[in-house]
Amino acid sequence: MRGAYLKLFAICLVSAPAVVQAGYVQLPGLEVPSSAAADRDSVVRIFSQSYNAYRSVAFGHDEVAPVSQKPLDPRNGWGATIVDAMSTMYIMNLTDFFEEALNFTQTIDFTESKTSGTVSIFESTIRYLGGLISAYELSGKQHSFLIDKAKQLADRLSLGWSRGNTIPFGFVDFSTNQPIIQTSNIAEAGTLTLEWSRLSEYTGNDTYRKLAEGSVLKIASNVTYLYPGLPGQGIDPATGNPVGGYVTWGGGSDSYFEYLIKYAQLSNTNNNVFADSWLTAVDSSIKTLVKTSTIGNHVYLADFDDQRLIRHVGSHLACFYAGNWLLGGKLTNNDTIVNLALQLNDACWNTYAGDATKIGPEVFAYISSDGNFTGDSNPSDDQIAFYQEHGYYITDAVYVQRPEVLESNFYAWRVTGDPVYLQRAQSAVASFQTFLSTPTGFTGIYDVNNPQTEKIDETESFWFAEVLKYLYLTFDDPSHISLDDYVFNTEAHPLLAPKAESTYGSGQLIPSTTNKFVLRPGPLPAVSPLSLGLNLNLGLL
Ligand SMILES: *[C@@H]1O[C@H](CO)[C@@H](O)[C@H](O)[C@H]1NC(C)=O
Ligand SMILES: *[C@@H]1O[C@H](CO)[C@@H](O)[C@H](O)[C@H]1NC(C)=O
Ligand SMILES: *[C@@H]1O[C@H](CO)[C@@H](O)[C@H](O)[C@H]1NC(C)=O
Ligand SMILES: *[C@@H]1O[C@H](CO)[C@@H](O)[C@H](O)[C@H]1NC(C)=O
Ligand SMILES: *[C@@H]1O[C@H](CO)[C@@H](O)[C@H](O)[C@H]1NC(C)=O
Ligand SMILES: *[C@@H]1O[C@H](CO)[C@@H](O)[C@H](O)[C@H]1NC(C)=O
């Protein structure tokens, strides 16, 4: 996600950090110790090796399969790794890679899919639109073709709204120019505002912003269906109505919540609904979802399902919540939220610290004084033994190069300046070098608790966009891509932020009018699987 330091420095001067401002996010005057330079260099080496592994066999395709040495095209074949990696290249000053990527980007034709697959509005927005717009800003707004390409793609994606609907359908068939008529979720429908509003600014066409905002406002207007501020995961674009009531900060819902506060920061909009909805979601979550494990007192956000059952589960995806609560807690000057966020962050890191590889699993679970219901079977004897030792147990042991735990760790470092977060990032780098490296690049693993684990044959584009960027910036001069100057999209593409407001929101939470459901704590008898099947592991960012 970024080019030369010199140019970047000029950008930073233009948007001077908002020091002595009530709403500043970063600890003022924070510096990294001189030893961090070596850690930063290690991350650049991992990036270069991973990217060269992609370049040598898969350049122009979406991803590389680094074990079998083949190209993969899960993102419509437009070169997802290149576009997703550009902002990181710029930030790492990898100018040759960046130049090459600029050259390639000019040749992408976003008007048709290069694969038979339909096109995801959400995935294309966060990776392609986010990557292009961020590269445009970081490189000094000189390469206007980056915006032309983003516009070319967005004009096609806007077919997702072509049935008079306010919530976009999740997928568009570019060969028929029709949306795919099916249920969506609040993450897919609610994670577009940052990118689409920026595109409106740079193209002068306000339609993009209106489409993205309209979708979020519709979701937020349905908040009273469950707890205020906590809409269920499923949503029907045809009607705008909720589908089921599964509430989670994890996949399928996650970045809807994430963007509420980030959009308030990016836009400084006068419309308080965004910040108020975020604060209400956090407030309701504190009242209903914050739980503590019986071993280790680890603090996590549980889910609750369609049957109002609390599920004591956690996931790598959901762990973005710690960084997001840190950001929002600072922007709204709320120490209660900041302090809880630091506890959530510790618990997420604990899911790395307890595993044999010191890398965290995809899905895990807890036992709390409030119960142990996970929606699944009771823990096995092995899981209970693991829980007794570590205060969580693993229910899906893969690591697919996700960023969220290290993303939150990055926020914790920039907000508090506590060196423990640098040590955690160092630990992760060492584990990645040991367990994720292939003869050419870096990849995922099937079992984080087994040092002899098999490798997954796919290098995700968000390894470049997110994991390596957050690690690099953790070790870099904190004034570089400061959280007071940039807002990161959910794919870690930084977008220029305006000077912060003194606070965000109206000061009033959104009231509950139909809060008629009473949560039932576990332990409980086994229930049948979700009627709507929405609690899928959707693999969202
Ligand atoms: C960035 O890279 C260029 C050329 O590769 C080099 O001249 C310059 O000194 C580098 N800047 C920084 C801040 O490392
Ligand atoms: C980018 O394209 C220009 C013009 O075709 C060429 O001169 C340059 O070598 C290319 N740069 C890279 C890094 O591929
Ligand atoms: C703005 O963008 C929308 C969505 O692609 C398009 O339908 C509309 O024609 C554009 N308006 C102008 C004035 O170009
Ligand atoms: C959802 O919101 C729409 C309007 O935005 C409203 O018509 C509908 O009744 C709401 N549904 C529920 C269940 O709240
Ligand atoms: C901070 O947020 C919590 C949770 O919503 C709330 O209870 C508290 O009143 C807020 N504190 C301030 C100072 O706004
Ligand atoms: C979880 O709850 C079930 C049902 O009440 C109970 O039988 C089981 O022993 C509990 N397991 C643990 C590890 O607490």
PDB file of N, CA and C in Angstrom, residues 302-332:
ATOM      1  N   ALA A 302     -18.412 -12.106  22.764  1.00  0.00           N
ATOM      2  CA  ALA A 302     -19.123 -13.304  22.321  1.00  0.00           C
ATOM      3  C   ALA A 302     -20.046 -12.949  21.151  1.00  0.00           C
ATOM      4  N   ASP A 303     -20.612 -13.972  20.526  1.00  0.00           N
ATOM      5  CA  ASP A 303     -21.673 -13.790  19.529  1.00  0.00           C
ATOM      6  C   ASP A 303     -23.011 -14.073  20.210  1.00  0.00           C
ATOM      7  N   PHE A 304     -24.113 -13.641  19.616  1.00  0.00           N
ATOM      8  CA  PHE A 304     -25.380 -14.280  19.984  1.00  0.00           C
ATOM      9  C   PHE A 304     -26.161 -14.616  18.733  1.00  0.00           C
ATOM     10  N   ASP A 305     -26.910 -15.704  18.819  1.00  0.00           N
ATOM     11  CA  ASP A 305     -27.458 -16.263  17.593  1.00  0.00           C
ATOM     12  C   ASP A 305     -28.953 -15.996  17.447  1.00  0.00           C
ATOM     13  N   ASP A 306     -29.534 -16.527  16.395  1.00  0.00           N
ATOM     14  CA  ASP A 306     -30.946 -16.304  16.090  1.00  0.00           C
ATOM     15  C   ASP A 306     -31.862 -16.695  17.230  1.00  0.00           C
ATOM     16  N   GLN A 307     -31.391 -17.614  18.075  1.00  0.00           N
ATOM     17  CA  GLN A 307     -32.247 -18.072  19.165  1.00  0.00           C
ATOM     18  C   GLN A 307     -31.902 -17.378  20.472  1.00  0.00           C
ATOM     19  N   ARG A 308     -31.189 -16.236  20.353  1.00  0.00           N
ATOM     20  CA  ARG A 308     -30.813 -15.419  21.523  1.00  0.00           C
ATOM     21  C   ARG A 308     -29.882 -16.162  22.456  1.00  0.00           C
ATOM     22  N   LEU A 309     -29.117 -17.088  21.918  1.00  0.00           N
ATOM     23  CA  LEU A 309     -28.160 -17.824  22.736  1.00  0.00           C
ATOM     24  C   LEU A 309     -26.793 -17.174  22.597  1.00  0.00           C
ATOM     25  N   ILE A 310     -26.168 -16.929  23.720  1.00  0.00           N
ATOM     26  CA  ILE A 310     -24.803 -16.406  23.694  1.00  0.00           C
ATOM     27  C   ILE A 310     -23.850 -17.528  23.297  1.00  0.00           C
ATOM     28  N   ARG A 311     -23.014 -17.244  22.330  1.00  0.00           N
ATOM     29  CA  ARG A 311     -22.017 -18.229  21.902  1.00  0.00           C
ATOM     30  C   ARG A 311     -20.629 -17.733  22.303  1.00  0.00           C
ATOM     31  N   HIS A 312     -19.931 -18.568  23.050  1.00  0.00           N
ATOM     32  CA  HIS A 312     -18.630 -18.146  23.588  1.00  0.00           C
ATOM     33  C   HIS A 312     -17.515 -18.477  22.601  1.00  0.00           C
ATOM     34  N   VAL A 313     -17.568 -17.797  21.475  1.00  0.00           N
ATOM     35  CA  VAL A 313     -16.613 -18.076  20.403  1.00  0.00           C
ATOM     36  C   VAL A 313     -15.823 -16.808  20.066  1.00  0.00           C
ATOM     37  N   GLY A 314     -14.672 -17.013  19.479  1.00  0.00           N
ATOM     38  CA  GLY A 314     -13.865 -15.898  18.989  1.00  0.00           C
ATOM     39  C   GLY A 314     -13.242 -16.303  17.666  1.00  0.00           C
ATOM     40  N   SER A 315     -12.718 -15.322  16.935  1.00  0.00           N
ATOM     41  CA  SER A 315     -12.106 -15.658  15.657  1.00  0.00           C
ATOM     42  C   SER A 315     -11.000 -14.666  15.337  1.00  0.00           C
ATOM     43  N   HIS A 316     -10.091 -15.101  14.455  1.00  0.00           N
ATOM     44  CA  HIS A 316      -9.027 -14.200  14.011  1.00  0.00           C
ATOM     45  C   HIS A 316      -9.644 -12.960  13.370  1.00  0.00           C
ATOM     46  N   LEU A 317     -10.656 -13.183  12.514  1.00  0.00           N
ATOM     47  CA  LEU A 317     -11.311 -12.056  11.842  1.00  0.00           C
ATOM     48  C   LEU A 317     -11.844 -11.032  12.835  1.00  0.00           C
ATOM     49  N   ALA A 318     -12.511 -11.523  13.900  1.00  0.00           N
ATOM     50  CA  ALA A 318     -13.147 -10.597  14.845  1.00  0.00           C
ATOM     51  C   ALA A 318     -12.115  -9.777  15.612  1.00  0.00           C
ATOM     52  N   CYS A 319     -10.892 -10.246  15.689  1.00  0.00           N
ATOM     53  CA  CYS A 319      -9.889  -9.562  16.513  1.00  0.00           C
ATOM     54  C   CYS A 319      -9.510  -8.170  15.997  1.00  0.00           C
ATOM     55  N   PHE A 320     -10.048  -7.776  14.846  1.00  0.00           N
ATOM     56  CA  PHE A 320      -9.873  -6.375  14.435  1.00  0.00           C
ATOM     57  C   PHE A 320     -10.528  -5.453  15.458  1.00  0.00           C
ATOM     58  N   TYR A 321     -11.504  -6.013  16.255  1.00  0.00           N
ATOM     59  CA  TYR A 321     -12.302  -5.147  17.119  1.00  0.00           C
ATOM     60  C   TYR A 321     -11.456  -4.390  18.125  1.00  0.00           C
ATOM     61  N   ALA A 322     -10.359  -4.989  18.569  1.00  0.00           N
ATOM     62  CA  ALA A 322      -9.533  -4.292  19.560  1.00  0.00           C
ATOM     63  C   ALA A 322      -8.954  -3.002  18.966  1.00  0.00           C
ATOM     64  N   GLY A 323      -8.381  -3.092  17.773  1.00  0.00           N
ATOM     65  CA  GLY A 323      -7.831  -1.897  17.131  1.00  0.00           C
ATOM     66  C   GLY A 323      -8.906  -0.887  16.793  1.00  0.00           C
ATOM     67  N   ASN A 324     -10.061  -1.378  16.377  1.00  0.00           N
ATOM     68  CA  ASN A 324     -11.160  -0.491  16.010  1.00  0.00           C
ATOM     69  C   ASN A 324     -11.707   0.234  17.238  1.00  0.00           C
ATOM     70  N   TRP A 325     -11.792  -0.446  18.363  1.00  0.00           N
ATOM     71  CA  TRP A 325     -12.257   0.203  19.600  1.00  0.00           C
ATOM     72  C   TRP A 325     -11.196   1.182  20.118  1.00  0.00           C
ATOM     73  N   LEU A 326      -9.936   0.867  19.890  1.00  0.00           N
ATOM     74  CA  LEU A 326      -8.889   1.831  20.273  1.00  0.00           C
ATOM     75  C   LEU A 326      -9.037   3.107  19.456  1.00  0.00           C
ATOM     76  N   LEU A 327      -9.191   2.934  18.142  1.00  0.00           N
ATOM     77  CA  LEU A 327      -9.348   4.102  17.260  1.00  0.00           C
ATOM     78  C   LEU A 327     -10.579   4.918  17.665  1.00  0.00           C
ATOM     79  N   GLY A 328     -11.715   4.243  17.762  1.00  0.00           N
ATOM     80  CA  GLY A 328     -12.960   4.950  18.077  1.00  0.00           C
ATOM     81  C   GLY A 328     -12.967   5.511  19.487  1.00  0.00           C
ATOM     82  N   GLY A 329     -12.381   4.785  20.422  1.00  0.00           N
ATOM     83  CA  GLY A 329     -12.301   5.269  21.801  1.00  0.00           C
ATOM     84  C   GLY A 329     -11.482   6.546  21.882  1.00  0.00           C
ATOM     85  N   LYS A 330     -10.377   6.618  21.117  1.00  0.00           N
ATOM     86  CA  LYS A 330      -9.565   7.838  21.093  1.00  0.00           C
ATOM     87  C   LYS A 330     -10.324   8.975  20.395  1.00  0.00           C
ATOM     88  N   LEU A 331     -10.944   8.667  19.261  1.00  0.00           N
ATOM     89  CA  LEU A 331     -11.638   9.729  18.508  1.00  0.00           C
ATOM     90  C   LEU A 331     -12.789  10.323  19.308  1.00  0.00           C
ATOM     91  N   THR A 332     -13.424   9.513  20.161  1.00  0.00           N
ATOM     92  CA  THR A 332     -14.554  10.006  20.942  1.00  0.00           C
ATOM     93  C   THR A 332     -14.158  10.303  22.390  1.00  0.00           C
TER      94      THR A 332
END
